[in-house]
Short mmCIF file of C-alpha atoms (C1' of nucleotides) in Angstrom, two decimals:
data_model
loop_
_atom_site.label_atom_id
_atom_site.label_comp_id
_atom_site.label_asym_id
_atom_site.label_seq_id
_atom_site.Cartn_x
_atom_site.Cartn_y
_atom_site.Cartn_z
CA UNK A 1 68.32 126.02 116.28
CA UNK A 2 68.83 122.29 116.67
CA UNK A 3 65.96 119.91 116.20
CA UNK A 4 65.88 116.15 116.64
CA UNK A 5 63.26 114.10 114.82
CA UNK A 6 62.55 110.48 115.67
CA UNK A 7 64.03 108.14 113.08
CA UNK A 8 60.64 106.50 112.64
CA UNK A 9 59.09 109.86 111.69
CA UNK A 10 61.30 110.69 108.71
CA UNK A 11 63.61 109.10 106.17
CA UNK A 12 65.67 112.08 105.00
CA UNK A 13 67.29 110.25 102.11
CA UNK A 14 63.91 109.39 100.63
CA UNK A 15 62.35 112.72 101.54
CA UNK A 16 65.13 114.67 99.80
CA UNK A 17 65.58 112.30 96.86
CA UNK A 18 61.98 111.47 95.99
CA UNK A 19 61.79 114.21 93.40
CA UNK A 20 59.87 116.87 95.33
CA UNK A 21 62.94 119.09 95.84
CA UNK A 22 66.10 119.67 93.84
CA UNK A 23 68.56 121.49 96.10
CA UNK A 24 69.25 119.01 98.91
CA UNK A 25 72.63 117.36 98.44
CA UNK A 26 74.43 114.76 100.47
CA UNK A 27 78.09 115.38 101.19
CA UNK A 28 80.79 112.74 101.50
CA UNK A 29 80.34 112.84 105.27
CA UNK A 30 76.71 111.75 104.82
CA UNK A 31 75.24 115.09 105.88
CA UNK A 32 72.45 116.58 103.77
CA UNK A 33 72.68 120.32 103.15
CA UNK A 34 70.53 122.88 101.38
CA UNK A 35 69.88 126.59 101.36
CA UNK A 36 66.22 127.10 102.19
CA UNK A 37 64.69 130.52 102.62
CA UNK A 38 68.17 132.07 102.31
CA UNK A 39 69.67 130.09 105.20
CA UNK A 40 71.45 126.80 105.31
CA UNK A 41 69.83 123.74 106.84
CA UNK A 42 71.76 120.56 107.58
CA UNK A 43 70.22 117.19 108.36
CA UNK A 44 71.93 113.98 109.37
CA UNK A 45 70.89 110.60 110.63
CA UNK A 46 72.13 109.49 114.02
CA UNK A 47 71.25 106.63 116.32
CA UNK A 48 69.30 109.11 118.46
CA UNK A 49 67.28 110.48 115.56
CA UNK A 50 67.57 112.85 112.64
CA UNK A 51 69.44 115.97 113.72
CA UNK A 52 68.40 119.14 111.91
CA UNK A 53 70.42 122.32 112.40
CA UNK A 54 69.80 125.80 111.07
CA UNK A 55 69.53 129.46 111.96
CA UNK A 56 65.87 129.19 111.06
CA UNK A 57 63.41 129.10 113.95
CA UNK A 58 61.83 125.94 115.26
CA UNK A 59 58.51 127.06 113.81
CA UNK A 60 60.01 127.47 110.36
CA UNK A 61 61.56 124.02 110.44
CA UNK A 62 58.44 122.33 111.80
CA UNK A 63 56.44 123.91 109.01
CA UNK A 64 59.01 123.10 106.31
CA UNK A 65 59.28 119.45 107.33
CA UNK A 66 55.54 119.18 108.09
CA UNK A 67 56.34 117.83 111.54
CA UNK A 68 52.86 118.26 112.97
CA UNK A 69 51.42 115.63 110.65
CA UNK A 70 51.28 111.95 111.55
CA UNK A 71 52.23 110.12 108.36
CA UNK A 72 51.55 106.80 110.08
CA UNK A 73 47.90 107.74 109.80
CA UNK A 74 48.17 108.00 106.00
CA UNK A 75 50.00 104.69 105.81
CA UNK A 76 47.29 102.97 107.86
CA UNK A 77 44.63 104.36 105.54
CA UNK A 78 46.48 103.50 102.33
CA UNK A 79 47.19 99.97 103.53
CA UNK A 80 43.58 99.04 102.73
CA UNK A 81 44.84 98.80 99.15
CA UNK A 82 47.42 96.07 98.42
CA UNK A 83 49.45 98.02 95.85
CA UNK A 84 49.66 101.09 98.06
CA UNK A 85 50.44 98.93 101.06
CA UNK A 86 53.46 97.62 99.20
CA UNK A 87 54.49 101.14 98.16
CA UNK A 88 54.18 102.39 101.75
CA UNK A 89 56.34 99.51 102.93
CA UNK A 90 59.05 100.56 100.52
CA UNK A 91 58.77 104.34 100.83
CA UNK A 92 57.83 104.94 104.47
CA UNK A 93 59.48 108.02 105.94
CA UNK A 94 58.81 110.33 103.00
CA UNK A 95 57.26 113.62 104.13
CA UNK A 96 55.79 116.28 101.87
CA UNK A 97 57.83 119.46 102.41
CA UNK A 98 56.34 122.96 102.40
CA UNK A 99 58.67 124.67 99.95
CA UNK A 100 58.81 128.24 98.75
CA UNK A 101 56.20 128.84 96.01
CA UNK A 102 58.36 130.81 93.54
CA UNK A 103 61.29 128.45 93.85
CA UNK A 104 59.02 125.44 93.42
CA UNK A 105 57.29 127.01 90.42
CA UNK A 106 60.58 127.65 88.62
CA UNK A 107 61.92 124.24 89.61
CA UNK A 108 59.03 122.36 88.09
CA UNK A 109 58.92 124.54 84.99
CA UNK A 110 62.50 123.37 84.49
CA UNK A 111 61.46 119.77 85.18
CA UNK A 112 59.39 119.33 82.04
CA UNK A 113 60.70 116.72 79.63
CA UNK A 114 63.85 116.57 81.74
CA UNK A 115 65.56 114.31 84.26
CA UNK A 116 66.27 114.94 87.92
CA UNK A 117 70.10 115.24 87.79
CA UNK A 118 69.93 117.78 84.99
CA UNK A 119 67.09 119.70 86.68
CA UNK A 120 69.31 120.03 89.75
CA UNK A 121 72.19 121.24 87.61
CA UNK A 122 70.13 123.95 85.91
CA UNK A 123 68.78 125.15 89.26
CA UNK A 124 72.28 125.18 90.72
CA UNK A 125 73.48 127.38 87.87
CA UNK A 126 70.45 129.63 88.37
CA UNK A 127 71.42 130.13 92.02
CA UNK A 128 75.14 130.59 91.33
CA UNK A 129 74.52 133.12 88.55
CA UNK A 130 71.68 135.11 90.06
CA UNK A 131 71.23 134.19 93.73
CA UNK A 132 72.55 136.01 96.76
CA UNK A 133 75.56 134.51 98.43
CA UNK A 134 74.50 132.71 101.58
CA UNK A 135 76.25 130.73 104.27
CA UNK A 136 77.48 127.61 102.50
CA UNK A 137 76.27 128.44 99.01
CA UNK A 138 73.78 130.56 97.14
CA UNK A 139 70.16 131.33 97.87
CA UNK A 140 67.51 130.67 95.26
CA UNK A 141 67.00 134.07 93.57
CA UNK A 142 63.73 135.81 94.32
CA UNK A 143 61.42 136.95 91.53
CA UNK A 144 62.32 140.53 92.36
CA UNK A 145 66.00 139.76 91.99
CA UNK A 146 65.36 138.24 88.56
CA UNK A 147 63.17 141.15 87.55
CA UNK A 148 63.40 141.99 83.85
CA UNK A 149 65.47 138.96 82.96
CA UNK A 150 65.23 137.66 79.40
CA UNK A 151 65.54 134.16 77.98
CA UNK A 152 68.87 135.19 76.41
CA UNK A 153 70.26 136.26 79.76
CA UNK A 154 69.33 132.84 81.14
CA UNK A 155 71.56 131.10 78.58
CA UNK A 156 74.26 130.14 81.14
CA UNK A 157 71.70 127.82 82.75
CA UNK A 158 71.53 125.71 79.56
CA UNK A 159 67.82 125.26 80.25
CA UNK A 160 67.01 124.99 76.55
CA UNK A 161 63.48 125.82 75.44
CA UNK A 162 62.46 126.30 79.09
CA UNK A 163 64.35 129.61 79.38
CA UNK A 164 61.48 131.64 77.95
CA UNK A 165 59.07 129.90 80.32
CA UNK A 166 61.22 130.97 83.27
CA UNK A 167 61.34 134.53 81.94
CA UNK A 168 57.56 134.60 81.55
CA UNK A 169 56.98 133.30 85.08
CA UNK A 170 59.34 135.94 86.51
CA UNK A 171 57.59 138.68 84.58
CA UNK A 172 54.12 137.60 85.71
CA UNK A 173 55.08 137.29 89.38
CA UNK A 174 56.76 140.69 89.39
CA UNK A 175 53.89 142.44 87.62
CA UNK A 176 51.41 140.98 90.08
CA UNK A 177 49.61 139.26 87.23
CA UNK A 178 50.37 136.10 89.18
CA UNK A 179 49.99 136.52 92.93
CA UNK A 180 51.45 133.36 94.41
CA UNK A 181 50.34 134.19 97.96
CA UNK A 182 46.71 134.17 96.86
CA UNK A 183 47.01 130.54 95.75
CA UNK A 184 47.10 129.27 99.35
CA UNK A 185 43.41 130.10 99.77
CA UNK A 186 42.25 128.67 96.43
CA UNK A 187 40.63 125.24 96.10
CA UNK A 188 42.60 122.81 93.94
CA UNK A 189 40.76 123.28 90.64
CA UNK A 190 40.87 127.08 90.73
CA UNK A 191 44.50 127.07 91.83
CA UNK A 192 45.47 124.76 88.97
CA UNK A 193 43.77 126.93 86.33
CA UNK A 194 45.33 130.03 87.86
CA UNK A 195 48.88 128.65 87.65
CA UNK A 196 48.28 127.34 84.13
CA UNK A 197 48.01 130.92 82.92
CA UNK A 198 51.81 130.97 83.10
CA UNK A 199 53.35 129.90 79.80
CA UNK A 200 55.04 126.55 80.29
CA UNK A 201 52.82 125.48 83.16
CA UNK A 202 50.39 122.66 82.38
CA UNK A 203 48.46 120.23 84.59
CA UNK A 204 51.47 118.28 85.80
CA UNK A 205 53.72 121.22 86.66
CA UNK A 206 50.81 123.02 88.33
CA UNK A 207 49.97 119.98 90.45
CA UNK A 208 53.60 119.59 91.54
CA UNK A 209 53.72 123.21 92.69
CA UNK A 210 50.37 122.85 94.45
CA UNK A 211 51.54 119.74 96.27
CA UNK A 212 55.16 120.58 97.08
CA UNK A 213 54.82 124.30 97.83
CA UNK A 214 51.19 124.99 98.72
CA UNK A 215 50.76 121.63 100.42
CA UNK A 216 47.51 120.85 98.63
CA UNK A 217 47.49 117.14 99.39
CA UNK A 218 44.61 116.44 97.01
CA UNK A 219 46.84 117.40 94.04
CA UNK A 220 47.96 114.32 92.09
CA UNK A 221 50.75 115.10 89.60
CA UNK A 222 50.81 112.59 86.75
CA UNK A 223 54.25 112.24 85.23
CA UNK A 224 55.39 109.38 82.99
CA UNK A 225 56.12 107.11 85.97
CA UNK A 226 52.78 107.65 87.69
CA UNK A 227 51.01 107.12 84.37
CA UNK A 228 52.66 103.72 84.18
CA UNK A 229 51.47 102.87 87.70
CA UNK A 230 47.96 104.01 86.87
CA UNK A 231 47.81 102.04 83.63
CA UNK A 232 49.07 98.88 85.26
CA UNK A 233 47.39 98.90 88.66
CA UNK A 234 44.59 101.49 88.64
CA UNK A 235 42.95 101.58 85.21
CA UNK A 236 39.73 102.79 86.88
CA UNK A 237 41.36 105.46 89.06
CA UNK A 238 42.79 105.68 92.55
CA UNK A 239 41.20 103.66 95.36
CA UNK A 240 38.82 105.32 97.82
CA UNK A 241 41.34 105.14 100.70
CA UNK A 242 43.45 107.88 99.11
CA UNK A 243 40.62 110.45 99.07
CA UNK A 244 41.87 113.87 100.15
CA UNK A 245 45.50 112.70 100.36
CA UNK A 246 46.09 111.67 96.75
CA UNK A 247 49.33 113.64 96.66
CA UNK A 248 50.82 111.72 99.57
CA UNK A 249 49.88 108.44 97.91
CA UNK A 250 51.40 109.74 94.69
CA UNK A 251 54.78 110.25 96.34
CA UNK A 252 54.84 106.71 97.74
CA UNK A 253 53.89 105.30 94.33
CA UNK A 254 56.39 107.50 92.44
CA UNK A 255 59.26 106.63 94.77
CA UNK A 256 58.48 102.92 94.73
CA UNK A 257 58.07 102.53 90.99
CA UNK A 258 61.20 104.53 90.30
CA UNK A 259 63.41 102.87 92.87
CA UNK A 260 62.48 99.27 92.28
CA UNK A 261 61.18 99.46 88.75
CA UNK A 262 58.05 97.82 90.01
CA UNK A 263 55.77 97.53 92.97
CA UNK A 264 55.63 94.11 94.53
CA UNK A 265 52.13 93.13 95.52
"C1'" DA B 1 72.61 106.73 65.99
"C1'" DC B 2 68.66 106.35 68.95
"C1'" DC B 3 65.84 106.86 73.05
"C1'" DC B 4 64.45 108.91 77.19
"C1'" DA B 5 63.82 112.38 80.91
"C1'" DG B 6 58.66 114.44 87.24
"C1'" DG B 7 55.65 118.05 79.76
"C1'" DG B 8 53.74 121.98 77.30
"C1'" DT B 9 52.48 124.34 73.14
"C1'" DA B 10 50.71 124.87 68.72
"C1'" DA B 11 48.70 122.94 64.92
"C1'" DC B 12 46.29 119.86 63.30
"C1'" DT B 13 41.81 116.34 62.78
"C1'" DA C 1 37.88 116.95 72.62
"C1'" DG C 2 41.60 114.03 71.27
"C1'" DT C 3 46.20 113.21 68.70
"C1'" DT C 4 51.10 114.64 67.13
"C1'" DA C 5 55.48 117.02 65.89
"C1'" DC C 6 58.44 119.84 68.01
"C1'" DC C 7 60.86 121.91 71.51
"C1'" DA C 8 67.15 122.11 73.92
"C1'" DT C 9 70.12 119.47 76.51
"C1'" DG C 10 72.62 115.61 78.30
"C1'" DG C 11 73.11 110.69 79.77
"C1'" DG C 12 72.63 105.83 78.77
#
DNA sequence: ACCCAGGGTAACT
DNA sequence: AGTTACCATGGG
């Protein structure tokens, strides 16, 4: 399957490097590659648009990249607020991916009190050690594949204190104590409390999973960077124009504050 | 040597 | 309900 997306509809560099995903890497030739759902996807920018190639179906790719959503509509809405308008100007082209729930859960458990390069490294070692070999790399291991794993057996990941959190999440998903599929139908508050039953999952990790896997756009993960933005620009909370799409606004703010160190109003 | 990183937990007031 | 030390690891 080959898919071409208009350049104005996506900025793959920002989309893949804005902290929502950890497995997309850019090769020396400029091509982005990742194993998603057990199959490789490549994406590259050309003058004619962003070319996406994979053995996945068109439907899978459209869903993954959220191609049936007009992000220009969000940007128009957010532009009622001067700070967000500035953030949109800087971070336009970011799209919220629909990632696999288990992979996203483990990824953001690993993310706590950690930095993005090291998160990627731990996940890479998880895939190399326990994932199935796939075309061009290793798939992210399923919960079933990790069944029964202990924190000690996860030592090669060098995940530190997070190893037992990973082990607990695997155990819960395999026992059915946590049914990730059921989260799709839950409203935000219920879904958050449900995921927080997993040891090592608090408000922030839960909201990241709800936004980046379950596509709950009203989730608003507050990490250290977003807290800084809130303290400086929104001491009384987010503006009305973000209602229902707080998570999209969050990504523009996160990417802008991190990239530039500040948002220029 | 010290501080920080897409935080959470447990043990305190 | 709101604070605080501690948690492994690695880079600046």
